[in-house]
mmCIF file of C-alpha atoms and ligand atoms in Angstrom:
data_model
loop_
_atom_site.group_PDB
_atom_site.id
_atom_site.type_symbol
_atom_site.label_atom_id
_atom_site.label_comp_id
_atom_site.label_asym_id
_atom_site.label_seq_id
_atom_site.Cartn_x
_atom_site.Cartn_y
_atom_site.Cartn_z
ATOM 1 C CA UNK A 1 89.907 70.887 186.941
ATOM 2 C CA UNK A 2 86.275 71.210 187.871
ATOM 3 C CA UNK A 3 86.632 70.813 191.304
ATOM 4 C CA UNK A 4 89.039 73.430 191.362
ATOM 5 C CA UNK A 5 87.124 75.659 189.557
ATOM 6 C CA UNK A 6 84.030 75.180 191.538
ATOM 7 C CA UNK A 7 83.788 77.873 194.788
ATOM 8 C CA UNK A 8 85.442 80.367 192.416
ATOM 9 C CA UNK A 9 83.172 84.044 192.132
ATOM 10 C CA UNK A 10 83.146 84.227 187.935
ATOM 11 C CA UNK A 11 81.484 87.230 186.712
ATOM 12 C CA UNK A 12 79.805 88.259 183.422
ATOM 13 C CA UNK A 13 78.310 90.875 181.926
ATOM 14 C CA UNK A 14 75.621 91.035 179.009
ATOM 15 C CA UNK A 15 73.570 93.621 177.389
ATOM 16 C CA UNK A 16 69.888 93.609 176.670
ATOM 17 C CA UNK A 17 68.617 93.955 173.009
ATOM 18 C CA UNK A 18 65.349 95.127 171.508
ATOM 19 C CA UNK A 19 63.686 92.871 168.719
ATOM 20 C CA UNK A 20 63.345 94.449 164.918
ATOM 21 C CA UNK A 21 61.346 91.546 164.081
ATOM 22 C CA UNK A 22 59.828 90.151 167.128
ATOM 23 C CA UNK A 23 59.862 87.032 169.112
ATOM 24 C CA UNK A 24 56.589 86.212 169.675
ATOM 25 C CA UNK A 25 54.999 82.201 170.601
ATOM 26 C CA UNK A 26 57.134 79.208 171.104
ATOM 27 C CA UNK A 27 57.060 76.010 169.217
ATOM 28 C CA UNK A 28 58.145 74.066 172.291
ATOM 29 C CA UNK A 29 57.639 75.332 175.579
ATOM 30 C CA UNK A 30 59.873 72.759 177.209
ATOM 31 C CA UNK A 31 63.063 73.349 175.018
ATOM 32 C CA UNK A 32 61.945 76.947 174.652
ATOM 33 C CA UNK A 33 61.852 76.536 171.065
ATOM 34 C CA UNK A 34 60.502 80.017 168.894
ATOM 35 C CA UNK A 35 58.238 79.190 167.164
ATOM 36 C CA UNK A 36 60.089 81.388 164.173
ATOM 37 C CA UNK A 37 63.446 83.370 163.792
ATOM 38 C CA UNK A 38 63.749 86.725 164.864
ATOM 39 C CA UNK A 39 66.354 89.753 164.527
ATOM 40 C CA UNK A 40 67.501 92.454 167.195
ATOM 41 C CA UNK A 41 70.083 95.200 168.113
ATOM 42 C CA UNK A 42 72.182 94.742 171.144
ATOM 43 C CA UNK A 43 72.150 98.013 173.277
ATOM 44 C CA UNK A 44 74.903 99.346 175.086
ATOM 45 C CA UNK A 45 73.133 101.571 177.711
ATOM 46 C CA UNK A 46 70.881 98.462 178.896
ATOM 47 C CA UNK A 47 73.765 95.641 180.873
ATOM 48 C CA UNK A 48 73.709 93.513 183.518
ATOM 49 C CA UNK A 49 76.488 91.985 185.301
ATOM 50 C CA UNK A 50 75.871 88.753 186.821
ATOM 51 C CA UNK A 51 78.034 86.435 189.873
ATOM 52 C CA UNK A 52 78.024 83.325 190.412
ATOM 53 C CA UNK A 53 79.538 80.847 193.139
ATOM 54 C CA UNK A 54 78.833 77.410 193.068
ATOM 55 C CA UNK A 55 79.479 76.781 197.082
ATOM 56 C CA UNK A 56 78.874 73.838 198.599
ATOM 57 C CA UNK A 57 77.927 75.325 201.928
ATOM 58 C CA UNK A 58 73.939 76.416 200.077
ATOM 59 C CA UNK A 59 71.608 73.947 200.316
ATOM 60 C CA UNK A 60 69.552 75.645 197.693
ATOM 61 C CA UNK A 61 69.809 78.230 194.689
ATOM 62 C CA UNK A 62 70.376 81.797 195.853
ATOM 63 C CA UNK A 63 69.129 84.496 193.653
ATOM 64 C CA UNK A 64 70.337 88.364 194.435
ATOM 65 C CA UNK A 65 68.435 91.227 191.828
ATOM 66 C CA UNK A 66 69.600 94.610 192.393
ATOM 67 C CA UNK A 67 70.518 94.501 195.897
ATOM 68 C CA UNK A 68 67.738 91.928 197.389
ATOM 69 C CA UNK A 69 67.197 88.544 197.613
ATOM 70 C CA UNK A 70 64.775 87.694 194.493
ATOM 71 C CA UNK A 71 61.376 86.574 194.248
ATOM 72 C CA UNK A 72 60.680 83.019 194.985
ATOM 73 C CA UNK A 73 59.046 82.298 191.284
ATOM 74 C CA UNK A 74 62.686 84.036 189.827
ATOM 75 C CA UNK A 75 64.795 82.143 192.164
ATOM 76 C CA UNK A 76 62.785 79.202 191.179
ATOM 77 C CA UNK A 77 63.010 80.354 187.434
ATOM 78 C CA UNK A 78 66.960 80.890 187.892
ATOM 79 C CA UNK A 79 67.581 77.163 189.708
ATOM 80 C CA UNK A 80 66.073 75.822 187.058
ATOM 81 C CA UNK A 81 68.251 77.355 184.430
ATOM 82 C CA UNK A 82 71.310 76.446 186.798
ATOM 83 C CA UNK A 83 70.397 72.708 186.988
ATOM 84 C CA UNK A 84 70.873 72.800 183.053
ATOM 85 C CA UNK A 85 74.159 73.901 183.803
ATOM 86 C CA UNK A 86 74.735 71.584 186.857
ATOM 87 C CA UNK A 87 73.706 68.626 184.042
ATOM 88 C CA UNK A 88 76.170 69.783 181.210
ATOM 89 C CA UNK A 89 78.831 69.967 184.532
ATOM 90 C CA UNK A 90 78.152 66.675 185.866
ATOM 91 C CA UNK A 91 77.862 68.397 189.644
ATOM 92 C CA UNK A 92 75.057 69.013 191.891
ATOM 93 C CA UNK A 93 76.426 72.069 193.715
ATOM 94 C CA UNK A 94 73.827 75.123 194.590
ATOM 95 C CA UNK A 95 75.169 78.603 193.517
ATOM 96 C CA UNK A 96 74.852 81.980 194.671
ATOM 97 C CA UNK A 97 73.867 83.972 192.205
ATOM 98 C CA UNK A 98 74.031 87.999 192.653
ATOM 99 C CA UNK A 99 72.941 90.214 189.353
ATOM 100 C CA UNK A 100 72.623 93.913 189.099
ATOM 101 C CA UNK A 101 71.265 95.592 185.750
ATOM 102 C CA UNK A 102 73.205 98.865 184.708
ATOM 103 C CA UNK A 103 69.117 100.491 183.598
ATOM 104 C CA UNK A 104 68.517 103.547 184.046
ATOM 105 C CA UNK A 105 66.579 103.732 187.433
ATOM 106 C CA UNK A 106 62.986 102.451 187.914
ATOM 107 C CA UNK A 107 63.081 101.783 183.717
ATOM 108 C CA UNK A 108 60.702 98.406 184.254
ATOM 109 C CA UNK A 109 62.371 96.942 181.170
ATOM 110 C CA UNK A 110 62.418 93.738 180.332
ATOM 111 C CA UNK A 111 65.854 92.174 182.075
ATOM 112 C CA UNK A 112 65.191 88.718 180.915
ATOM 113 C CA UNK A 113 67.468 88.615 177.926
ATOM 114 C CA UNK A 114 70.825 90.766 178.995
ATOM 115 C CA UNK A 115 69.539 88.433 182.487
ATOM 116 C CA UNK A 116 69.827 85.157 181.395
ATOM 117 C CA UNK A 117 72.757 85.893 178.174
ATOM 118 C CA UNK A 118 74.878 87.147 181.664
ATOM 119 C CA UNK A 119 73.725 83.964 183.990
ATOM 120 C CA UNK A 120 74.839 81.681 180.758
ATOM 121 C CA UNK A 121 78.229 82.743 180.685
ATOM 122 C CA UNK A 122 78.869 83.196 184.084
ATOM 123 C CA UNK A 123 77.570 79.845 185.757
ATOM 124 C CA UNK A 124 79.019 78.223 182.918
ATOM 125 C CA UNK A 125 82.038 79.543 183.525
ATOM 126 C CA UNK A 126 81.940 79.063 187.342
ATOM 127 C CA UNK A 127 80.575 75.216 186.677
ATOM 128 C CA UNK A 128 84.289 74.611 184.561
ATOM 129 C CA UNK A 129 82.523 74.860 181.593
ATOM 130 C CA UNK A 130 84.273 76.472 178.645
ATOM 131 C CA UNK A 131 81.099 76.885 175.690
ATOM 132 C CA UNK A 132 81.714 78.196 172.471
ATOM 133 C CA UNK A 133 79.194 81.727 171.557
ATOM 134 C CA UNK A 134 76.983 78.983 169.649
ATOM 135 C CA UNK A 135 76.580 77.027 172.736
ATOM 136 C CA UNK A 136 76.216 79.983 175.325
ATOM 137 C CA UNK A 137 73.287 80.972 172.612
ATOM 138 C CA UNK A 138 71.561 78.028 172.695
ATOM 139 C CA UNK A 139 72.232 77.361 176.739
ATOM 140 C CA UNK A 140 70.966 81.213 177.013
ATOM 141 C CA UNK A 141 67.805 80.296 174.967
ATOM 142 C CA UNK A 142 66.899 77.984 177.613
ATOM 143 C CA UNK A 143 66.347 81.025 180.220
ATOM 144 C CA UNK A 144 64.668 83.172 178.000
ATOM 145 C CA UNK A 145 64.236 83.154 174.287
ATOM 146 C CA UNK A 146 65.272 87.062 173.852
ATOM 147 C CA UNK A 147 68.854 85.828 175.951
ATOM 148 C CA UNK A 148 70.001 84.061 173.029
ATOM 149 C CA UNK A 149 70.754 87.264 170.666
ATOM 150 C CA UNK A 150 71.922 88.897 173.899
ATOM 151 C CA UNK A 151 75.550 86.754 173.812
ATOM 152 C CA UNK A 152 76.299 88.692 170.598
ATOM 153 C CA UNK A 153 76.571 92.260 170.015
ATOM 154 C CA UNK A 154 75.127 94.656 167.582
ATOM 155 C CA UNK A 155 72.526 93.283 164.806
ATOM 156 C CA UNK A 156 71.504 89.562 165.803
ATOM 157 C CA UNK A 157 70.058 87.112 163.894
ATOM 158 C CA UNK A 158 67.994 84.372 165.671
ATOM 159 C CA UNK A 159 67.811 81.430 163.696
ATOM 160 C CA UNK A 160 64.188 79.218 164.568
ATOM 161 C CA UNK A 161 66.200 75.868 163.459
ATOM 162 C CA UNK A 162 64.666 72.399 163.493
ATOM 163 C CA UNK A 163 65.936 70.994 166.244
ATOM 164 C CA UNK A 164 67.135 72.732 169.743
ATOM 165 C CA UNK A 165 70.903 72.581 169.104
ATOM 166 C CA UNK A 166 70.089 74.220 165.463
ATOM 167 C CA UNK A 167 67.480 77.346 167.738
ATOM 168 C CA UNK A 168 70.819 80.153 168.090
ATOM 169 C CA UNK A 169 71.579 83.312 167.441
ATOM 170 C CA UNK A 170 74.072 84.882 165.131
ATOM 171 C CA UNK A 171 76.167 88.390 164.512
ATOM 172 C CA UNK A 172 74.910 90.007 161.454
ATOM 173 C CA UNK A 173 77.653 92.410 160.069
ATOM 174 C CA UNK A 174 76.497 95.995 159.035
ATOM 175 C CA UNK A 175 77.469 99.342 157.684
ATOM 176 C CA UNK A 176 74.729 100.515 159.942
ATOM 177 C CA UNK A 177 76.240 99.125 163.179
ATOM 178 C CA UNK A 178 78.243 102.332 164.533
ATOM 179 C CA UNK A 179 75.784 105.137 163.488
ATOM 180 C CA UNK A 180 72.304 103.328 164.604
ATOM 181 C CA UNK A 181 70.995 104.956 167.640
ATOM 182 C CA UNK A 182 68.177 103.918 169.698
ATOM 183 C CA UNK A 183 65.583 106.332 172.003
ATOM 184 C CA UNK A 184 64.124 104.428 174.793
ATOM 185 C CA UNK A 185 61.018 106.092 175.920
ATOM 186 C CA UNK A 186 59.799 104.823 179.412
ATOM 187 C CA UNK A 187 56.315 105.100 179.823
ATOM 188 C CA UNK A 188 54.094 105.064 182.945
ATOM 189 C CA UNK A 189 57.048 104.853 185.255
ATOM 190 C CA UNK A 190 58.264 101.302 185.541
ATOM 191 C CA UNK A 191 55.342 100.024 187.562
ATOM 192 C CA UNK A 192 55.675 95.728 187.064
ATOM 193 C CA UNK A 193 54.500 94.890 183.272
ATOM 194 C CA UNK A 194 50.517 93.351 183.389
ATOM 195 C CA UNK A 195 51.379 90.624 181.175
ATOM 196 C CA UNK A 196 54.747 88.507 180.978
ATOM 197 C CA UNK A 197 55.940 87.933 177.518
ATOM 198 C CA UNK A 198 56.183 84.283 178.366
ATOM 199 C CA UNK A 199 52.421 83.411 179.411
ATOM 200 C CA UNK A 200 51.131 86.448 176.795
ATOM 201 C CA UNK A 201 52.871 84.933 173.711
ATOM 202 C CA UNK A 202 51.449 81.466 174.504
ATOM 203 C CA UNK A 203 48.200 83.075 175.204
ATOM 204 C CA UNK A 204 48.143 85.021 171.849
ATOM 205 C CA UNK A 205 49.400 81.460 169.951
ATOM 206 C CA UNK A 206 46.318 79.968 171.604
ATOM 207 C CA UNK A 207 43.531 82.233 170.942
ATOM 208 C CA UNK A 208 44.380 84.872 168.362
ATOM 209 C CA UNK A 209 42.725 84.567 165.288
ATOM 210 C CA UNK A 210 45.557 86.619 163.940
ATOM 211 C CA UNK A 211 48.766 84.403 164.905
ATOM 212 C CA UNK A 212 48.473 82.392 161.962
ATOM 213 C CA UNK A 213 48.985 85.849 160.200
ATOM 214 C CA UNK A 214 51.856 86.782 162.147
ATOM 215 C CA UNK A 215 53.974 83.575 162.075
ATOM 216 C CA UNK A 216 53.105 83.975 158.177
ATOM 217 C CA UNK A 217 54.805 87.327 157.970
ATOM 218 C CA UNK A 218 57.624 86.955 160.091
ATOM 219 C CA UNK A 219 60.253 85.013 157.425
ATOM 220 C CA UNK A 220 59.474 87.686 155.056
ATOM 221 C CA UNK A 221 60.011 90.539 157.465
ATOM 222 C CA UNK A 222 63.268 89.013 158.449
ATOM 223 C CA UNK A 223 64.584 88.370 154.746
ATOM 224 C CA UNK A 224 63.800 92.069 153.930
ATOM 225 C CA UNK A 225 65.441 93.137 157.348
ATOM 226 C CA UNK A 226 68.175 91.345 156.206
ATOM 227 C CA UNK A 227 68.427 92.787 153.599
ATOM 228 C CA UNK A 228 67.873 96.147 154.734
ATOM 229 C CA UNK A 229 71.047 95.526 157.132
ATOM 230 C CA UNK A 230 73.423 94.289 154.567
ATOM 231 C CA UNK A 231 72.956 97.540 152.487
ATOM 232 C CA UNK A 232 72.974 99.763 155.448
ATOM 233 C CA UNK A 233 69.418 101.001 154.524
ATOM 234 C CA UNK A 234 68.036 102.328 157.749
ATOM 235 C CA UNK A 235 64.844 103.443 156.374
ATOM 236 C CA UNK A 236 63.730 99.734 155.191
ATOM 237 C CA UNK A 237 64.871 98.431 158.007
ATOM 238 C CA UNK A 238 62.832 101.295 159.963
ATOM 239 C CA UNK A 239 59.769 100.555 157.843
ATOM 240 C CA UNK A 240 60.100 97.067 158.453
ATOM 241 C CA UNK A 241 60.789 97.583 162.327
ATOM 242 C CA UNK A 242 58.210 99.703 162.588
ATOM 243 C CA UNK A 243 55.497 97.438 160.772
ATOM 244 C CA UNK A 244 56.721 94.158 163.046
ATOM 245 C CA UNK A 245 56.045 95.389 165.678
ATOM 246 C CA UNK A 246 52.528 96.670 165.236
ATOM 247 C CA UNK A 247 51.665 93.097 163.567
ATOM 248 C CA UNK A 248 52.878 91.300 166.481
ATOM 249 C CA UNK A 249 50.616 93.687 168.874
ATOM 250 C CA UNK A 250 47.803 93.172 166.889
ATOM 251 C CA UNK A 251 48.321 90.009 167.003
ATOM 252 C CA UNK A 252 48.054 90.056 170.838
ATOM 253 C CA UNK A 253 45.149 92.965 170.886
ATOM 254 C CA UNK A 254 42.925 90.301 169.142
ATOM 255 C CA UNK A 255 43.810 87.535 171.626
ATOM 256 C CA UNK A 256 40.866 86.299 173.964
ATOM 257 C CA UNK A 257 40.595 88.132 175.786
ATOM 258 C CA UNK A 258 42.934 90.865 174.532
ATOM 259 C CA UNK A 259 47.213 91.566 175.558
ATOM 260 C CA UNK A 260 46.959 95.742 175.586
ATOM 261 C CA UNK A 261 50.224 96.918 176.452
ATOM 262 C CA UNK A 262 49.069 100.439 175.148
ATOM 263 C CA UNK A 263 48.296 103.533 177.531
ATOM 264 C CA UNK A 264 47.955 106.952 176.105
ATOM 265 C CA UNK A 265 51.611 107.988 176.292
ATOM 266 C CA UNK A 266 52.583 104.941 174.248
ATOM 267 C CA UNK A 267 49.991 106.037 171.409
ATOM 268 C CA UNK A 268 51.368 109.891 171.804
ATOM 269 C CA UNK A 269 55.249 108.785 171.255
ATOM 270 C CA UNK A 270 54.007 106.867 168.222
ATOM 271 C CA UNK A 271 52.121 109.686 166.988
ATOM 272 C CA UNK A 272 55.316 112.182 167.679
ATOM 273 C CA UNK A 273 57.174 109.348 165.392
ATOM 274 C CA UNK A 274 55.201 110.000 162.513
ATOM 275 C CA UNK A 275 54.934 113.690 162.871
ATOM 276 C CA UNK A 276 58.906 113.756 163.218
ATOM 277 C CA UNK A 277 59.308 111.187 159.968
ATOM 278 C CA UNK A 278 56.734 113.434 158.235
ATOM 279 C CA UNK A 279 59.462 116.392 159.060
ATOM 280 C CA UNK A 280 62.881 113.859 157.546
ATOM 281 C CA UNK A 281 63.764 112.970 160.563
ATOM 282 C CA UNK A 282 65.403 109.184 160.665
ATOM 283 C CA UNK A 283 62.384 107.734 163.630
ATOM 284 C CA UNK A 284 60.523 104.381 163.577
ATOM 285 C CA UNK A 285 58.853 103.231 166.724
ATOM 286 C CA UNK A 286 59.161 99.554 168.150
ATOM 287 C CA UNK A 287 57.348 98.451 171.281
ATOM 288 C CA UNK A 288 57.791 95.109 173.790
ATOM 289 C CA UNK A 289 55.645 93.578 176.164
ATOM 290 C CA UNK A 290 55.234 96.628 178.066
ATOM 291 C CA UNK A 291 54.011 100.421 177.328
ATOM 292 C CA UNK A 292 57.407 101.347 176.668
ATOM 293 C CA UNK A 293 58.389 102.826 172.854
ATOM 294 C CA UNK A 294 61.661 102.338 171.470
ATOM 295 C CA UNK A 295 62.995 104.627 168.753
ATOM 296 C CA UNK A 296 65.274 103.318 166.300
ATOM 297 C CA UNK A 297 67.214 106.037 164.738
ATOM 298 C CA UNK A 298 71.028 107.698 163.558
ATOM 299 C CA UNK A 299 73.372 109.488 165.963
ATOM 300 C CA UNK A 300 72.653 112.674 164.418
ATOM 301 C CA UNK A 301 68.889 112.386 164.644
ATOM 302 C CA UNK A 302 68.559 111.273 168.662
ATOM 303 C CA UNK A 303 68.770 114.058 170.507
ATOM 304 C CA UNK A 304 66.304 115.406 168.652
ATOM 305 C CA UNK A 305 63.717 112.519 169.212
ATOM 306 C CA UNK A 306 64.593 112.325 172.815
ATOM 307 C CA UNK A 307 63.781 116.020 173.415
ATOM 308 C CA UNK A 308 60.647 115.838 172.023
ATOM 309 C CA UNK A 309 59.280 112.659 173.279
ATOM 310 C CA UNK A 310 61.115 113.652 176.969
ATOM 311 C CA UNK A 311 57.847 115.912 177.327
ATOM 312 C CA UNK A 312 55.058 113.840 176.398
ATOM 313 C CA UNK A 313 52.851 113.112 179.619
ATOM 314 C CA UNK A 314 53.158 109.600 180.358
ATOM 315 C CA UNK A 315 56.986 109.389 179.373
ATOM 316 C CA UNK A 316 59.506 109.187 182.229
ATOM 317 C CA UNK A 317 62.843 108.736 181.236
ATOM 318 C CA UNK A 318 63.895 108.761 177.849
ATOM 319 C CA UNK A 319 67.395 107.643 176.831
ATOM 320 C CA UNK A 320 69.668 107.183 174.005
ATOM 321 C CA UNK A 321 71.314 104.250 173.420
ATOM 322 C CA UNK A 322 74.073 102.923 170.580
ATOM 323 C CA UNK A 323 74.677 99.413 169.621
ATOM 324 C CA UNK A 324 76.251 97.076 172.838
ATOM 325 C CA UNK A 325 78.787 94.611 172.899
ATOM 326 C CA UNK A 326 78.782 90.842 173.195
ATOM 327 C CA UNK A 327 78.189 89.203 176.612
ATOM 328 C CA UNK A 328 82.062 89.167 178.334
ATOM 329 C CA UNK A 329 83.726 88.008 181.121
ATOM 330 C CA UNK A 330 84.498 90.347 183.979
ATOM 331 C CA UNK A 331 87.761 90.525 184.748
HETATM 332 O O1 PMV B 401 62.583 86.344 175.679
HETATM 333 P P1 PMV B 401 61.224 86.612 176.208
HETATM 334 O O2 PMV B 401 60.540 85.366 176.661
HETATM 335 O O3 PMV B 401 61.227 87.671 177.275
HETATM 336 O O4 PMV B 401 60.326 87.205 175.013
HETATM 337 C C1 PMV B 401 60.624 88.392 174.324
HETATM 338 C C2 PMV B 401 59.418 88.908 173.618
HETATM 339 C C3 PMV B 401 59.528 90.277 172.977
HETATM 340 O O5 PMV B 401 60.356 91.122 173.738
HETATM 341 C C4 PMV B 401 58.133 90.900 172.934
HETATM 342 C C5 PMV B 401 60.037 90.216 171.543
HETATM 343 C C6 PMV B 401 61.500 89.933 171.350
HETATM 344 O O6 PMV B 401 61.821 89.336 170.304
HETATM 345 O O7 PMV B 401 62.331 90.315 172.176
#
């Protein structure tokens, strides 16, 4: 059955997600452990669809991204993942692995978690594998910590556990799920990110005088986001967003030396946030490891955002995103 499987092209496809309360430090960097729980929304607009072909012909890993053979530290970062795979499979075939993300052009967003969510499912899948959504989560995890809400769709849940087969994400229904919108605002162009969330989040847990605070926070944040989600309150789980995010970046800011993901356009899109709140409109800003501001917001009020942070200097691209769907198969 495996053997027959094996040589077989199985794609998948996955969408990235955006953290309302953040991922941010590990508790094992081995097992890729969070060091706390954390809670997203999968976006449609952000996917990438992944192949993979175990072939017996390679002699190592290959690793396509976007039309060109991959970095050696990603291939490297990729074969690693796929000997987790290869392990769970019981085979020591090399696989070809060729991924394209759907992003708008030159966007420099994070592709880690729609990434690895899409290399999960399809090397799995190619390896004669069949996981269940818990498994893919936790096998996901292993690539990248964000991957693991990216096998579901819409609001996620990622639960810290205490152990690495309890570390998985979860679906969280809500009323909120069809209307929520979100405005990505790109800022500086999509040059390469300074600081990878990987090395900055273990830099922050090691030298921040803060991250005690922010570890502290983050179980409240997520019961009130919770919370927020299961009434369909979008303004408490705006506030809540909103506040996250700027905890776990100051958290960073007063790391040794300091993680400053902030240039002027990503202050001026915050500032256009408040001003448009200020006004009634639905807007609360969350940002990554990167310069780039994400507005979470309703259907009715994105447009609206989009036009008026499409002309701040600094932003450029700006686009509006609903809720995505769970990592699938390609047919
Ligand atoms: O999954 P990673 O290792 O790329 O880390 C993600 C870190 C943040 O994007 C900053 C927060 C999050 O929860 O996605």
């Amino acid at each position: 059955m495996v053997a027959a499987m094996l040589g077989q092209a199985v794609t998948a496809r996955a969408c990235a997600n955006i953290a309302l309360v953040k991922y941010w430090g590990k508790r094992d960097a081995a097992l890729n452990l969070p060091a706390a729980g954390s809670l997203s929304l999968t976006l449609a607009a952000l996917a990438t669809q992944t192949t993979v072909t175990f072939d017996r012909a390679l002699a190592q890993d290959e690793l396509e991204l976007d039309g060109f053979s991959a970095r050696f530290a990603d291939t490297a970062r990729a074969s690693e993942f796929l000997d987790l795979v290869r392990a769970a499979a019981r085979i020591t075939t090399r696989a070809r692995v060729i991924s394209k993300n759907e992003f708008p052009t030159a966007s420099g967003l994070a592709s880690s978690a729609s990434g690895y969510a899409a290399l999960a499912l399809a090397a799995s899948r190619a390896a004669g594998l069949a996981l269940s959504e818990r498994e893919l989560s936790i096998l996901a995890r292993r690539g990248s910590g964000s991957a693991a809400r990216s096998i579901y769709g819409g609001f996620v849940r990622m639960n810290a556990g205490d152990a690495s087969d309890a570390a998985y994400a979860e679906p969280l229904a809500s009323p909120l799920a069809d209307t929520v919108r979100m405005v990505i605002a790109i800022v500086g162009g999509g040059t390469p990110k300074q600081h990878g969330s990987r090395d900055a989040m273990e830099h922050t847990a090691a030298t921040s005088p803060y991250y005690p605070a922010w570890l502290a926070l983050v179980p409240q944040d997520l019961a009130a986001a919770e919370a927020a989600l299961a009434k369909g309150d979008l303004e408490a789980l705006g506030t809540i967003a909103e506040a996250n995010a700027l905890a776990m970046h100051a958290s960073a800011l007063a790391a040794r030396p300091g993680i400053v993901y902030w240039q002027p356009a990503t202050l001026a899109v915050h500032a256009e946030v408040r001003g448009l709140r200020a006004c009634g409109v639905a807007a609360w800003a969350t940002m990554d490891a990167g310069p780039h501001v994400k507005v979470l917001t309703t259907e009715q009020d994105a447009p609206t955002i989009a036009m008026r942070v499409k002309d701040i200097p600094g932003v450029t691209a700006v686009t509006i995103s609903a809720a995505g769907p769970p990592a699938s198969l390609v047919p």
